[in-house]
Amino acid sequence: MNTPQLTSALQGRFSPLRFDPNHQLSDADVVTVLEAARWAPSAGNAQPWSFHVRRRGEEGHDQLVEHLAASSRRWAPAASALVVNMARREVDDSGMTYSEFADYDLGQAVAHMTVQAHAMGLACRQFRAFDLEGLHDTLGVRPGWHILTMTAIGVPPRGDTTPPARERRSIVDLRTAGVSSPPHRRLQG
Amino acid sequence: MNTPQLTSALQGRFSPLRFDPNHQLSDADVVTVLEAARWAPSAGNAQPWSFHVRRRGEEGHDQLVEHLAASSRRWAPAASALVVNMARREVDDSGMTYSEFADYDLGQAVAHMTVQAHAMGLACRQFRAFDLEGLHDTLGVRPGWHILTMTAIGVPPRGDTTPPARERRSIVDLRTAGVSSPPHRRLQG
């Protein structure tokens, strides 16, 4: 069987290691990537996600940059925008679960945002190298909500070539890693 | 500002309430949707996901159907395939965290699979209405791995119209639900 061809929506997507510090996102760009996240599916349609967005040069962007770790501070401030990705796990401060799929659903919403960005010629890099507790306090994250990651959105610097794709496990491993049941005998792909 | 137009990769995606019981997925179809999941990004490239796939009529499909709850048994067996979505949270049985982003990353991988399926004219419905513990035992899910959801993949019955989209919160709410910081004053979208 030949290597399967992915849809152009996913083909060529990658997480840039550097961003063009001069590229700007328009208001419409920001609204459109958020709209993509908004229409992601979620368990029971709970939509357990929220996004705090600041563009480079915009009020509040510095506040996000201040909380970056040394490693991400080398590249993330150059991105056109930083997005703080939050999941609602609990109902306020009651200790009751709001959604046991909060993290999973947030991941889906961020993936939708990334796919939309890719279609618009933008690229996203998600990361966790920041002071989570400090950022939590600074933003006033509401009870029940949790910051999981940040996404840097922008374009790679002109002339930067696509970095080599990071290795992936085989598709057989993808099917067998989690279970001891063998994959179906007729289909080994 | 006008309503933003999403990329065709996301536009029109929905979770069918019924599936065509005669539609078949080819070997190549299965491999291609898995390939899409395989290339999803993950924290530290941990790829903390695994997928157990069985097509309708294939050996092992009955085993999945047996574990469906009454609610999902009404529609899920008609789908062309059922996929069990698993995340690797711990390192084997050591109690050590393998990835704190396991659920989040699995969500992204399932979203990529769904986007690929949509591009191929297929539709996916994720669900949790099944006997998780029974399925866990039957499949021999390995230590550290957790079943989160199942995905039904197929096509809606011919003549079935797209169900009305489920309501989504406003884009302003998307930006403010998690934090007490106000959205940037210039951009209310």
CSV table of N, CA and C in Angstrom, one decimal, chain A residues 51-149:
chain,number,residue,atom,x,y,z
A,51,PHE,N,-10.0,31.2,25.5
A,51,PHE,CA,-8.8,31.6,24.9
A,51,PHE,C,-8.5,33.1,25.2
A,52,HIS,N,-7.4,33.4,25.7
A,52,HIS,CA,-6.9,34.7,26.0
A,52,HIS,C,-5.9,35.1,25.0
A,53,VAL,N,-6.2,36.0,24.1
A,53,VAL,CA,-5.4,36.3,22.9
A,53,VAL,C,-4.8,37.7,23.0
A,54,ARG,N,-3.5,37.8,22.8
A,54,ARG,CA,-2.9,39.2,22.7
A,54,ARG,C,-1.9,39.2,21.5
A,55,ARG,N,-2.0,40.2,20.7
A,55,ARG,CA,-1.1,40.3,19.6
A,55,ARG,C,0.1,41.1,20.0
A,56,ARG,N,1.2,40.8,19.3
A,56,ARG,CA,2.5,41.6,19.5
A,56,ARG,C,2.2,43.1,19.3
A,57,GLY,N,2.6,43.8,20.3
A,57,GLY,CA,2.4,45.3,20.2
A,57,GLY,C,1.1,45.8,20.9
A,58,GLU,N,0.3,44.8,21.2
A,58,GLU,CA,-1.0,45.2,21.7
A,58,GLU,C,-0.9,45.2,23.3
A,59,GLU,N,-1.8,46.0,23.9
A,59,GLU,CA,-1.9,46.1,25.3
A,59,GLU,C,-2.1,44.7,25.9
A,60,GLY,N,-1.3,44.3,26.9
A,60,GLY,CA,-1.4,43.0,27.5
A,60,GLY,C,-0.5,41.9,26.9
A,61,HIS,N,0.2,42.2,25.8
A,61,HIS,CA,1.1,41.2,25.2
A,61,HIS,C,2.3,41.1,26.1
A,62,ASP,N,2.8,42.3,26.6
A,62,ASP,CA,4.0,42.3,27.5
A,62,ASP,C,3.7,41.4,28.8
A,63,GLN,N,2.5,41.4,29.2
A,63,GLN,CA,2.1,40.7,30.4
A,63,GLN,C,2.3,39.2,30.2
A,64,LEU,N,2.0,38.7,28.9
A,64,LEU,CA,2.2,37.3,28.6
A,64,LEU,C,3.7,37.0,28.5
A,65,VAL,N,4.4,37.9,27.8
A,65,VAL,CA,5.9,37.7,27.6
A,65,VAL,C,6.6,37.6,28.9
A,66,GLU,N,6.2,38.4,29.9
A,66,GLU,CA,6.8,38.4,31.2
A,66,GLU,C,6.8,37.0,31.8
A,67,HIS,N,5.8,36.3,31.5
A,67,HIS,CA,5.7,34.9,32.2
A,67,HIS,C,6.3,33.8,31.4
A,68,LEU,N,6.9,34.1,30.2
A,68,LEU,CA,7.6,33.1,29.4
A,68,LEU,C,8.8,32.6,30.1
A,69,ALA,N,9.1,31.3,30.0
A,69,ALA,CA,10.4,30.7,30.5
A,69,ALA,C,11.5,31.2,29.6
A,70,ALA,N,12.7,31.0,30.0
A,70,ALA,CA,13.9,31.5,29.2
A,70,ALA,C,13.8,30.8,27.8
A,71,SER,N,13.5,29.5,27.8
A,71,SER,CA,13.5,28.8,26.5
A,71,SER,C,12.5,29.4,25.5
A,72,SER,N,11.3,29.7,25.9
A,72,SER,CA,10.3,30.2,25.0
A,72,SER,C,10.5,31.7,24.7
A,73,ARG,N,11.2,32.4,25.6
A,73,ARG,CA,11.3,33.8,25.5
A,73,ARG,C,12.3,34.1,24.3
A,74,ARG,N,13.0,33.1,23.8
A,74,ARG,CA,13.9,33.3,22.7
A,74,ARG,C,13.2,33.4,21.4
A,75,TRP,N,11.9,32.8,21.3
A,75,TRP,CA,11.3,32.8,20.0
A,75,TRP,C,9.8,33.3,20.1
A,76,ALA,N,9.1,33.0,21.2
A,76,ALA,CA,7.7,33.3,21.2
A,76,ALA,C,7.3,34.7,21.2
A,77,PRO,N,8.0,35.7,21.7
A,77,PRO,CA,7.6,37.1,21.6
A,77,PRO,C,7.6,37.6,20.2
A,78,ALA,N,8.3,37.0,19.3
A,78,ALA,CA,8.3,37.4,17.8
A,78,ALA,C,7.0,36.9,17.1
A,79,ALA,N,6.3,36.0,17.7
A,79,ALA,CA,5.1,35.5,17.0
A,79,ALA,C,4.1,36.7,16.9
A,80,SER,N,3.2,36.6,16.0
A,80,SER,CA,2.2,37.7,15.8
A,80,SER,C,1.2,37.8,16.9
A,81,ALA,N,0.9,36.6,17.5
A,81,ALA,CA,0.0,36.6,18.7
A,81,ALA,C,0.4,35.5,19.6
A,82,LEU,N,0.0,35.6,20.9
A,82,LEU,CA,0.1,34.6,21.8
A,82,LEU,C,-1.3,34.3,22.3
A,83,VAL,N,-1.6,33.0,22.5
A,83,VAL,CA,-3.0,32.6,22.9
A,83,VAL,C,-2.8,31.7,24.1
A,84,VAL,N,-3.5,32.0,25.2
A,84,VAL,CA,-3.5,31.2,26.4
A,84,VAL,C,-4.7,30.3,26.3
A,85,ASN,N,-4.4,29.0,26.3
A,85,ASN,CA,-5.5,28.0,26.2
A,85,ASN,C,-5.9,27.4,27.5
A,86,MET,N,-7.2,27.6,27.8
A,86,MET,CA,-7.7,27.2,29.1
A,86,MET,C,-8.9,26.2,29.0
A,87,ALA,N,-8.9,25.2,29.9
A,87,ALA,CA,-10.0,24.2,29.9
A,87,ALA,C,-10.8,24.3,31.2
A,88,ARG,N,-12.1,24.1,31.1
A,88,ARG,CA,-12.9,24.2,32.3
A,88,ARG,C,-13.2,22.8,32.8
A,89,ARG,N,-12.4,22.4,33.9
A,89,ARG,CA,-12.6,21.0,34.4
A,89,ARG,C,-13.7,21.0,35.5
A,90,GLU,N,-13.8,22.0,36.3
A,90,GLU,CA,-14.7,21.9,37.4
A,90,GLU,C,-15.7,23.1,37.3
A,91,VAL,N,-16.9,22.9,38.0
A,91,VAL,CA,-17.9,23.9,38.1
A,91,VAL,C,-17.5,24.9,39.2
A,92,ASP,N,-17.0,26.0,38.8
A,92,ASP,CA,-16.6,27.1,39.7
A,92,ASP,C,-15.7,26.5,40.8
A,93,ASP,N,-16.0,26.8,42.1
A,93,ASP,CA,-15.2,26.2,43.1
A,93,ASP,C,-15.9,25.2,43.9
A,94,SER,N,-16.9,24.5,43.3
A,94,SER,CA,-17.7,23.5,44.0
A,94,SER,C,-17.0,22.2,44.1
A,95,GLY,N,-15.9,22.0,43.3
A,95,GLY,CA,-15.2,20.7,43.3
A,95,GLY,C,-15.9,19.7,42.4
A,96,MET,N,-17.1,20.0,41.9
A,96,MET,CA,-17.8,19.1,40.9
A,96,MET,C,-17.2,19.2,39.6
A,97,THR,N,-17.1,18.0,38.9
A,97,THR,CA,-16.6,18.0,37.6
A,97,THR,C,-17.5,18.7,36.6
A,98,TYR,N,-17.0,19.7,35.8
A,98,TYR,CA,-17.8,20.3,34.8
A,98,TYR,C,-17.7,19.4,33.5
A,99,SER,N,-16.5,19.0,33.2
A,99,SER,CA,-16.4,18.0,32.1
A,99,SER,C,-15.2,17.1,32.3
A,100,GLU,N,-15.3,15.8,32.3
A,100,GLU,CA,-14.2,14.9,32.4
A,100,GLU,C,-13.4,14.9,31.1
A,101,PHE,N,-14.0,15.6,30.0
A,101,PHE,CA,-13.3,15.7,28.8
A,101,PHE,C,-12.7,17.1,28.5
A,102,ALA,N,-12.6,17.8,29.5
A,102,ALA,CA,-12.2,19.2,29.3
A,102,ALA,C,-10.8,19.3,28.6
A,103,ASP,N,-9.8,18.6,29.0
A,103,ASP,CA,-8.5,18.7,28.4
A,103,ASP,C,-8.6,18.1,26.9
A,104,TYR,N,-9.3,17.0,26.8
A,104,TYR,CA,-9.4,16.4,25.5
A,104,TYR,C,-10.1,17.3,24.5
A,105,ASP,N,-11.2,18.0,25.0
A,105,ASP,CA,-11.9,18.9,24.1
A,105,ASP,C,-11.2,20.1,23.8
A,106,LEU,N,-10.4,20.6,24.8
A,106,LEU,CA,-9.6,21.8,24.5
A,106,LEU,C,-8.6,21.5,23.4
A,107,GLY,N,-8.0,20.3,23.5
A,107,GLY,CA,-7.0,19.8,22.5
A,107,GLY,C,-7.7,19.9,21.1
A,108,GLN,N,-8.9,19.4,21.0
A,108,GLN,CA,-9.6,19.4,19.7
A,108,GLN,C,-9.8,20.9,19.3
A,109,ALA,N,-10.2,21.7,20.2
A,109,ALA,CA,-10.5,23.1,19.8
A,109,ALA,C,-9.2,23.8,19.3
A,110,VAL,N,-8.1,23.5,20.0
A,110,VAL,CA,-6.8,24.1,19.6
A,110,VAL,C,-6.4,23.5,18.2
A,111,ALA,N,-6.6,22.2,18.0
A,111,ALA,CA,-6.3,21.6,16.7
A,111,ALA,C,-7.2,22.3,15.6
A,112,HIS,N,-8.4,22.6,15.9
A,112,HIS,CA,-9.3,23.3,14.9
A,112,HIS,C,-8.7,24.7,14.6
A,113,MET,N,-8.2,25.4,15.6
A,113,MET,CA,-7.6,26.7,15.4
A,113,MET,C,-6.4,26.6,14.6
A,114,THR,N,-5.6,25.5,14.8
A,114,THR,CA,-4.4,25.3,14.1
A,114,THR,C,-4.6,25.0,12.6
A,115,VAL,N,-5.6,24.2,12.4
A,115,VAL,CA,-6.0,23.8,11.0
A,115,VAL,C,-6.5,25.1,10.2
A,116,GLN,N,-7.3,25.9,10.9
A,116,GLN,CA,-7.7,27.2,10.3
A,116,GLN,C,-6.6,28.1,10.0
A,117,ALA,N,-5.7,28.2,11.0
A,117,ALA,CA,-4.5,29.1,10.8
A,117,ALA,C,-3.7,28.6,9.6
A,118,HIS,N,-3.5,27.3,9.5
A,118,HIS,CA,-2.7,26.7,8.4
A,118,HIS,C,-3.3,27.0,7.0
A,119,ALA,N,-4.7,27.0,7.0
A,119,ALA,CA,-5.4,27.3,5.7
A,119,ALA,C,-5.2,28.8,5.4
A,120,MET,N,-4.9,29.6,6.4
A,120,MET,CA,-4.7,31.1,6.1
A,120,MET,C,-3.3,31.4,5.9
A,121,GLY,N,-2.4,30.4,5.8
A,121,GLY,CA,-1.0,30.7,5.6
A,121,GLY,C,-0.2,31.0,6.9
A,122,LEU,N,-0.9,30.7,8.0
A,122,LEU,CA,-0.2,31.0,9.3
A,122,LEU,C,0.3,29.7,9.9
A,123,ALA,N,1.1,29.8,10.9
A,123,ALA,CA,1.6,28.5,11.5
A,123,ALA,C,1.5,28.7,13.0
A,124,CYS,N,1.3,27.6,13.7
A,124,CYS,CA,1.1,27.7,15.2
A,124,CYS,C,2.2,26.8,15.9
A,125,ARG,N,2.7,27.2,17.0
A,125,ARG,CA,3.5,26.4,17.8
A,125,ARG,C,2.9,26.4,19.3
A,126,GLN,N,2.5,25.3,19.7
A,126,GLN,CA,2.0,25.2,21.1
A,126,GLN,C,3.2,24.9,22.0
A,127,PHE,N,3.1,25.4,23.2
A,127,PHE,CA,4.2,25.2,24.2
A,127,PHE,C,3.7,25.3,25.6
A,128,ARG,N,4.5,24.9,26.5
A,128,ARG,CA,4.2,24.9,28.0
A,128,ARG,C,5.3,25.6,28.8
A,129,ALA,N,6.3,26.2,28.1
A,129,ALA,CA,7.4,26.8,28.8
A,129,ALA,C,7.1,28.2,29.3
A,130,PHE,N,6.3,28.2,30.4
A,130,PHE,CA,5.9,29.5,31.0
A,130,PHE,C,5.6,29.3,32.4
A,131,ASP,N,5.5,30.4,33.2
A,131,ASP,CA,5.2,30.3,34.6
A,131,ASP,C,3.7,30.2,34.7
A,132,LEU,N,3.2,29.0,34.9
A,132,LEU,CA,1.8,28.7,34.8
A,132,LEU,C,1.1,29.4,36.0
A,133,GLU,N,1.6,29.2,37.2
A,133,GLU,CA,0.9,29.8,38.4
A,133,GLU,C,0.9,31.3,38.3
A,134,GLY,N,2.0,31.9,37.9
A,134,GLY,CA,2.1,33.3,37.9
A,134,GLY,C,1.1,33.9,36.8
A,135,LEU,N,1.0,33.2,35.7
A,135,LEU,CA,0.1,33.6,34.6
A,135,LEU,C,-1.3,33.5,35.1
A,136,HIS,N,-1.6,32.4,35.8
A,136,HIS,CA,-2.9,32.1,36.3
A,136,HIS,C,-3.4,33.3,37.2
A,137,ASP,N,-2.5,33.7,38.1
A,137,ASP,CA,-2.8,34.8,39.0
A,137,ASP,C,-3.0,36.1,38.2
A,138,THR,N,-2.1,36.4,37.3
A,138,THR,CA,-2.1,37.7,36.6
A,138,THR,C,-3.3,37.8,35.8
A,139,LEU,N,-3.7,36.7,35.1
A,139,LEU,CA,-4.9,36.8,34.3
A,139,LEU,C,-6.2,36.7,35.1
A,140,GLY,N,-6.1,36.3,36.3
A,140,GLY,CA,-7.3,36.1,37.1
A,140,GLY,C,-8.2,35.0,36.5
A,141,VAL,N,-7.5,33.8,36.4
A,141,VAL,CA,-8.2,32.7,35.8
A,141,VAL,C,-9.3,32.3,36.8
A,142,ARG,N,-10.5,32.1,36.3
A,142,ARG,CA,-11.7,31.8,37.1
A,142,ARG,C,-11.6,30.4,37.8
A,143,PRO,N,-12.3,30.3,38.9
A,143,PRO,CA,-12.4,29.0,39.6
A,143,PRO,C,-12.9,27.9,38.6
A,144,GLY,N,-12.3,26.7,38.6
A,144,GLY,CA,-12.7,25.6,37.7
A,144,GLY,C,-12.0,25.6,36.4
A,145,TRP,N,-11.3,26.7,36.1
A,145,TRP,CA,-10.6,26.8,34.8
A,145,TRP,C,-9.1,26.5,35.0
A,146,HIS,N,-8.5,26.0,34.0
A,146,HIS,CA,-7.0,25.6,34.1
A,146,HIS,C,-6.3,26.0,32.8
A,147,ILE,N,-5.2,26.7,33.0
A,147,ILE,CA,-4.4,27.0,31.8
A,147,ILE,C,-3.6,25.7,31.5
A,148,LEU,N,-3.7,25.2,30.2
A,148,LEU,CA,-2.9,24.0,29.8
A,148,LEU,C,-1.6,24.4,29.0
A,149,THR,N,-1.8,25.2,28.0
A,149,THR,CA,-0.7,25.5,27.1
A,149,THR,C,-0.9,27.0,26.6
